[in-house]
Tab-separated table of C-alpha atoms in Angstrom:
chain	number	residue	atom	x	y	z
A	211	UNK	CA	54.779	-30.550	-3.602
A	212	UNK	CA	52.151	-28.060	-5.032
A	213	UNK	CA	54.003	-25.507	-4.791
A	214	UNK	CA	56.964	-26.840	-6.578
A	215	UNK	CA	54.571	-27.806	-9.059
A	216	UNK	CA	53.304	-24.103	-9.368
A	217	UNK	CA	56.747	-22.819	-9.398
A	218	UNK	CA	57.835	-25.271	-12.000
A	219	UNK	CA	54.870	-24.618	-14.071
A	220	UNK	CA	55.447	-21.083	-14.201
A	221	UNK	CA	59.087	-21.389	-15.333
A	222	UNK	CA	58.060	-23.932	-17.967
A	223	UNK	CA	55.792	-21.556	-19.707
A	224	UNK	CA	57.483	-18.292	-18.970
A	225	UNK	CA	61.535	-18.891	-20.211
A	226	UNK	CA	60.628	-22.668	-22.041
A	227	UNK	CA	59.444	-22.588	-26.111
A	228	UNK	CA	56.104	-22.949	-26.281
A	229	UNK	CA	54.302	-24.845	-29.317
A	230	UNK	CA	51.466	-22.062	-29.275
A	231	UNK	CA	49.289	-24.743	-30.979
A	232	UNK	CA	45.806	-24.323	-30.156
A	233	UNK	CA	43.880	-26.915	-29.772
A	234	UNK	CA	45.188	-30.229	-30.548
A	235	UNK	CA	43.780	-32.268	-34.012
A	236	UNK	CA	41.701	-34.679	-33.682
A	237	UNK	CA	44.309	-36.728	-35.482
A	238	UNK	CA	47.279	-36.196	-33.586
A	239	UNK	CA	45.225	-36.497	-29.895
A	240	UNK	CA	47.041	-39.643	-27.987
A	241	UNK	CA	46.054	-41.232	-24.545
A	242	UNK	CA	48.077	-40.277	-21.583
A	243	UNK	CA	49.553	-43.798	-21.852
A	244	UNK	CA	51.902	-42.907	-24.437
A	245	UNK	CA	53.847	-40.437	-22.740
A	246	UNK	CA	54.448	-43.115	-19.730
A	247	UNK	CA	57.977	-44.818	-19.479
A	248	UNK	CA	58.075	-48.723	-19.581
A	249	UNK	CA	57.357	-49.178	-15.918
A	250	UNK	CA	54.191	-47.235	-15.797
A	251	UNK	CA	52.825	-48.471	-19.115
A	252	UNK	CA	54.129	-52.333	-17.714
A	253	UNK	CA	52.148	-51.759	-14.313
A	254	UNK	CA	48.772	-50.148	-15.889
A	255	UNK	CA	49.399	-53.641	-18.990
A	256	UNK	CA	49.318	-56.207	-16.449
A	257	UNK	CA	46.564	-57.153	-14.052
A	258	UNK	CA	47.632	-58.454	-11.469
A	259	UNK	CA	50.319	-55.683	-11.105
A	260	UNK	CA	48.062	-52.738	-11.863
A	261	UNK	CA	47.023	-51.498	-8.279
A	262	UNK	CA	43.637	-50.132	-9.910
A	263	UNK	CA	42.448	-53.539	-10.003
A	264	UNK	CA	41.969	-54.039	-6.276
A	265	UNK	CA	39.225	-51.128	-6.786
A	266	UNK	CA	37.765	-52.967	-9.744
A	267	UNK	CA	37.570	-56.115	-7.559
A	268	UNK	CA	35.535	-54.439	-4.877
A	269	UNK	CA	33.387	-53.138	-7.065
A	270	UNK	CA	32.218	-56.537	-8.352
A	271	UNK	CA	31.727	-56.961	-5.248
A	272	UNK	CA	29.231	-54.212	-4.642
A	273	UNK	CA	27.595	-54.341	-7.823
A	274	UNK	CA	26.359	-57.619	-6.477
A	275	UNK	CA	25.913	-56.738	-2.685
A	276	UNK	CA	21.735	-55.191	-1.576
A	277	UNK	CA	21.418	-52.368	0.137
A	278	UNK	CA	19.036	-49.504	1.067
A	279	UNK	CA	15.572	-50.085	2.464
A	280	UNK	CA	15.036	-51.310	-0.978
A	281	UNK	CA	17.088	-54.151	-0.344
A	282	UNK	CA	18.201	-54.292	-3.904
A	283	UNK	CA	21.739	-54.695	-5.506
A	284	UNK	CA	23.491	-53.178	-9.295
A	285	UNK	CA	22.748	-56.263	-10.419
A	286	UNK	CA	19.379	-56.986	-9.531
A	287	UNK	CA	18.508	-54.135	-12.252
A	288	UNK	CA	21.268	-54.334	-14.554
A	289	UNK	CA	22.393	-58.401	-14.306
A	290	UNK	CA	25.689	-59.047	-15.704
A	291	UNK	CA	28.090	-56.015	-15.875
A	292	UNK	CA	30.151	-57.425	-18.409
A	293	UNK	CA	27.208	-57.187	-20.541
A	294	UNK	CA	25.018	-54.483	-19.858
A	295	UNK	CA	27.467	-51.778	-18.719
A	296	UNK	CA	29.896	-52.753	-21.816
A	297	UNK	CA	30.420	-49.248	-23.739
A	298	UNK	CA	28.413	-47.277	-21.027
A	299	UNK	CA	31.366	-45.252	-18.941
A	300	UNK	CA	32.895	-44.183	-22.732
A	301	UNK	CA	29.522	-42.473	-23.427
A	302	UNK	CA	30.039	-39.926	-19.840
A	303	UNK	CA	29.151	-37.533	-19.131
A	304	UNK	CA	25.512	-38.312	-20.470
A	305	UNK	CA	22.861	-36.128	-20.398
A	306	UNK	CA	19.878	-36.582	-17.768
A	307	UNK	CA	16.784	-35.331	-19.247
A	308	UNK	CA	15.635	-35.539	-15.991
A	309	UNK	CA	17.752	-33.283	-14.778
A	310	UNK	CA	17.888	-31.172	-17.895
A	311	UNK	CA	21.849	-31.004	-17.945
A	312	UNK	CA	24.879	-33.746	-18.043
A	313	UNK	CA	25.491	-36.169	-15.575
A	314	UNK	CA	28.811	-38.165	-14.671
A	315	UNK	CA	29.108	-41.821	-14.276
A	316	UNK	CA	29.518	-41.261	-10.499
A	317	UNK	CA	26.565	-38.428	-10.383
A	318	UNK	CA	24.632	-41.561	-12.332
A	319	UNK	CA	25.736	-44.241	-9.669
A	320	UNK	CA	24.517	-41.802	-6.936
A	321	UNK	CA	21.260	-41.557	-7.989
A	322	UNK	CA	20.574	-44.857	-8.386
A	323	UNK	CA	21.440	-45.531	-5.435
A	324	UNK	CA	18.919	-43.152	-4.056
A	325	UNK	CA	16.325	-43.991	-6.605
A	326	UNK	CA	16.575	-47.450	-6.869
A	327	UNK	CA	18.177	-48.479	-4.369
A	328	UNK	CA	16.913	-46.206	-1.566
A	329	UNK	CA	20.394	-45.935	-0.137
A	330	UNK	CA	22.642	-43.248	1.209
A	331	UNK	CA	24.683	-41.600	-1.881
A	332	UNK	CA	28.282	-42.274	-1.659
A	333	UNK	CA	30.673	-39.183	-1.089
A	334	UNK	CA	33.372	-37.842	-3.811
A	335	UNK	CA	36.838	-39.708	-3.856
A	336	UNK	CA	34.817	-42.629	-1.249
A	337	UNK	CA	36.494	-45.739	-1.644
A	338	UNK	CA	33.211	-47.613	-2.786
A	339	UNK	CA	32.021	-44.930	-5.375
A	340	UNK	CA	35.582	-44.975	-6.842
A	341	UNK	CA	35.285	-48.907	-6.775
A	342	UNK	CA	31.795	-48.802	-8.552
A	343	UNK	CA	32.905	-46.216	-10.818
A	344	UNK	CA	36.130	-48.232	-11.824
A	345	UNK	CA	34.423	-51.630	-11.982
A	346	UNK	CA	31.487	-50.045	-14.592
A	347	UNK	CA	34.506	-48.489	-16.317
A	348	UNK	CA	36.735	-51.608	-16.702
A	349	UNK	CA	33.735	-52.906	-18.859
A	350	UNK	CA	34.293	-50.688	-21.314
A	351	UNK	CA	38.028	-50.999	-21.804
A	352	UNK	CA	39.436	-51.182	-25.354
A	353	UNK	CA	35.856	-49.453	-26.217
A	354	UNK	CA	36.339	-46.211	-28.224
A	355	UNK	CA	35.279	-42.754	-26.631
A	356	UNK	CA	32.269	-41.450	-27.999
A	357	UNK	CA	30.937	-38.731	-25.026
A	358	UNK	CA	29.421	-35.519	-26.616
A	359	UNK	CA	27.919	-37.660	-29.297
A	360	UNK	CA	24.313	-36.351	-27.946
A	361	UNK	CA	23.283	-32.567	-29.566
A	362	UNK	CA	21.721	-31.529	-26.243
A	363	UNK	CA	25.314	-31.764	-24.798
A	364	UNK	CA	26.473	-29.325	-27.636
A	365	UNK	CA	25.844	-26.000	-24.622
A	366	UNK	CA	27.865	-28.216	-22.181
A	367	UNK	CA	30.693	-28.682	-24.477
A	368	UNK	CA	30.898	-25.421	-25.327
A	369	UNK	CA	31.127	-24.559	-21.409
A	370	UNK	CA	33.863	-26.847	-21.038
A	371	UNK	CA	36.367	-25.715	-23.724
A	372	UNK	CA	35.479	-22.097	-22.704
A	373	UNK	CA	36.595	-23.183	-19.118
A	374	UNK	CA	39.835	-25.016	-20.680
A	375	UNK	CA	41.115	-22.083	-22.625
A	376	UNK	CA	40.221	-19.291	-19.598
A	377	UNK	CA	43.210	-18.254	-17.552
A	378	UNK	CA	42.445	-18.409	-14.061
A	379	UNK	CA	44.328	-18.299	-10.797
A	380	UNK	CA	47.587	-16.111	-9.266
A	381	UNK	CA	49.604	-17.681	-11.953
A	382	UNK	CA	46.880	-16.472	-14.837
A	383	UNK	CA	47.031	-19.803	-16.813
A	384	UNK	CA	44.461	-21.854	-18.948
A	385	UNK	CA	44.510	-25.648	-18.911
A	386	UNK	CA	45.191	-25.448	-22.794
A	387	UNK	CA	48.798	-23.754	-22.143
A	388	UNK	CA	50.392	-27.127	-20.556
A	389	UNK	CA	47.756	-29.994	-22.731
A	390	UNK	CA	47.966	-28.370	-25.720
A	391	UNK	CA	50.810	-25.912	-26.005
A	392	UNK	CA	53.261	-27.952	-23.865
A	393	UNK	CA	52.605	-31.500	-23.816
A	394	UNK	CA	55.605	-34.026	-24.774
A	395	UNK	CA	57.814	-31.235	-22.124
A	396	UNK	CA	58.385	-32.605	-18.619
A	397	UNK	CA	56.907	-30.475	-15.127
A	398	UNK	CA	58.827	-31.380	-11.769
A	399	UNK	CA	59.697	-34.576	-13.136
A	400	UNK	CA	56.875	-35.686	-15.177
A	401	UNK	CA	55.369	-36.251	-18.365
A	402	UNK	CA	52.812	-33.089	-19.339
A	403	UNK	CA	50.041	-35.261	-21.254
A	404	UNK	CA	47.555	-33.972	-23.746
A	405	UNK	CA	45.045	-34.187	-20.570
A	406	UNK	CA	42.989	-37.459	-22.831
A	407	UNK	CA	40.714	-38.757	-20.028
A	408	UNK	CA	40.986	-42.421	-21.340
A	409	UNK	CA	41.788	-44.121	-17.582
A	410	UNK	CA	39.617	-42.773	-14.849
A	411	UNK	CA	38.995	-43.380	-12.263
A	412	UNK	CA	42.838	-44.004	-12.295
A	413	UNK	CA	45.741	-45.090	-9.803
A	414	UNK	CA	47.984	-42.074	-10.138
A	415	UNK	CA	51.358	-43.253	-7.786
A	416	UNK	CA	51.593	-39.845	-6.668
A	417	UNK	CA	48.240	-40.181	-4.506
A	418	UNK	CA	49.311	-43.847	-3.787
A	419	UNK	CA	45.400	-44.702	-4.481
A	420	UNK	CA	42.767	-44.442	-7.322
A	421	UNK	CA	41.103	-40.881	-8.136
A	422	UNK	CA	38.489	-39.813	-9.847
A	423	UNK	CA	39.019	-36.800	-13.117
A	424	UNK	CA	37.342	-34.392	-11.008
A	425	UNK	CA	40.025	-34.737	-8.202
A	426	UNK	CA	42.613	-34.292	-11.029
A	427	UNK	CA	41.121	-30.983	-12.270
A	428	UNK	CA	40.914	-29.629	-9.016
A	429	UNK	CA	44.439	-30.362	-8.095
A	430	UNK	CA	45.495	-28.670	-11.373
A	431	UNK	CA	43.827	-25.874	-10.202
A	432	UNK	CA	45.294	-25.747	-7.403
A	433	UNK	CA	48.910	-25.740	-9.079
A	434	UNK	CA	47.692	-22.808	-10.326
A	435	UNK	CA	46.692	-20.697	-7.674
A	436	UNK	CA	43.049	-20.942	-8.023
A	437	UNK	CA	39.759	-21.642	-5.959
A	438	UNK	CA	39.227	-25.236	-7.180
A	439	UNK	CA	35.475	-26.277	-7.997
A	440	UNK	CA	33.158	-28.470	-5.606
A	441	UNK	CA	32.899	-31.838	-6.308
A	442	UNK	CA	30.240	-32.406	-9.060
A	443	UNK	CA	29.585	-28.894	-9.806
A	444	UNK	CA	28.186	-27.901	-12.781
A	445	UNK	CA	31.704	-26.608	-13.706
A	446	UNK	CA	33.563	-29.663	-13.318
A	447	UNK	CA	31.003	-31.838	-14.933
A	448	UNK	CA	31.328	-29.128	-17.678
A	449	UNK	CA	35.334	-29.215	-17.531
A	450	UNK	CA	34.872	-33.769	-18.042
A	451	UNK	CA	32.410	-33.682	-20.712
A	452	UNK	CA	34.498	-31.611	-22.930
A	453	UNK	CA	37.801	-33.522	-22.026
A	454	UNK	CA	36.113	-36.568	-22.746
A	455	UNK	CA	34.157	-35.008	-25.850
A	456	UNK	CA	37.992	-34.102	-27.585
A	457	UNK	CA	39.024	-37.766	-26.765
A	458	UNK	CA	36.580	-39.304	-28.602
A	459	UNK	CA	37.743	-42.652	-30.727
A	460	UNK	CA	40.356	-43.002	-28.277
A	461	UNK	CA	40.233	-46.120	-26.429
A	462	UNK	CA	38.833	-46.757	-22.967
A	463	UNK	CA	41.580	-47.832	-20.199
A	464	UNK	CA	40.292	-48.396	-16.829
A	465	UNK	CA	41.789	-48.323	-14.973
A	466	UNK	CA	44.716	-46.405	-15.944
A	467	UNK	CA	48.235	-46.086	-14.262
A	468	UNK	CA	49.592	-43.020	-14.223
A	469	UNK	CA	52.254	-41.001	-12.352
């Protein structure tokens, strides 16, 4: 499948029109949701048909449940997540002055857990970090975007579009040349997106499970031919901030449905 993908990309931009647009105004920037057919847009709508929910569900679950040698649960800090993480996932990546650099809502979950919580952190694309993620996430649906807000991120941001707009891999494309040149056009099948990071952690059908942005950047860069990024390296964190920086006023939808 990835390499029809590659192939098909490659055709697309080599013998299709291209728009040539640059990036995309701020005006005319839609959510991924838009470009879904009735079904998919039906599934993510309702509930109890949106497979994402099962992940929300267990997250409740362990937002409430103790662990560590701390013996202390999400909600012993934070109390009711309807409440006090409403609006938090649209403002990731945040930055950690800590840490002196941005942080995602997973990185954030992590080190609670190992602050707070004294617990094990959870690994990338684990069931129960993509559960925690999606359940503080679902809090903030219908809440607009407003990541990259912060001036210290302004570095990070920068990063990120630099790393949209460079070329990389065997088939020497940029992220921009599909999101922003090509979007509305079809590849093997499916709807090219403007790449708005309104959903995650998502169900995408194709995985058959929910996954996180970073595991959707690396499998585009795979498409192309290139040595994907680690899990929560600073390049990837980078990569998110400035997707979800160019979405901002756009509407939170966790969790999204996608194909």
């Amino acid at each position: 499948m990835s390499s029809w993908r590659a192939i098909a990309m490659a055709i697309l931009l080599v013998t299709g029109p291209t728009l040539l647009a640059g990036e995309i105004p701020s005006d005319a920037r839609r959510s991924g949701y838009s470009f879904m057919g009735p079904d998919t847009r039906a599934m993510q709508d309702d509930d109890t048909a949106n497979p994402g929910m099962l992940f929300v569900l267990d997250g409740e679950q362990l937002w409430k449940k103790t662990i560590g040698t701390a013996d202390k649960a999400c909600a012993d800090c934070h109390g009711d997540a309807r409440s006090s993480m409403k609006g938090v996932a649209a403002r990731y990546p945040a930055f950690d002055k800590a840490l002196g650099r941005p942080i995602t809502l997973d990185q954030r979950i992590n080190l609670c857990r190992a602050n707070h919580q004294q617990a094990t952190p959870l690994p990338y694309e684990s069931r129960d970090l993509l559960a925690l993620s999606a359940f503080v996430g679902h809090q903030s649906r219908g809440i607009p975007i407003t990541a990259g807000d912060d001036p210290q991120l302004k570095p990070f941001v920068d990063q990120g579009r630099d790393l949209f707009m460079q070329r990389e891999g065997q088939l020497n494309l940029a992220c921009t040349h599909c999101h922003d040149d090509n979007f509305d056009k079809r590849l093997a099948g499916a709807p090219i997106t403007q790449a708005q990071p309104t959903g995650y952690p998502l169900y995408r059908l194709e995985w058959q499970t929910l996954g996180s942005i970073e595991r959707r950047l690396r499998s585009c860069m795979s498409g192309v031919r290139a040595q994907a990024y680690d899990y929560g390296s600073p390049e990837l964190v980078a990569l998110e901030l400035y997707l979800m920086s160019r979405a901002r006023g756009l509407p939170m939808e966790t969790p999204a449905v996608r194909p």
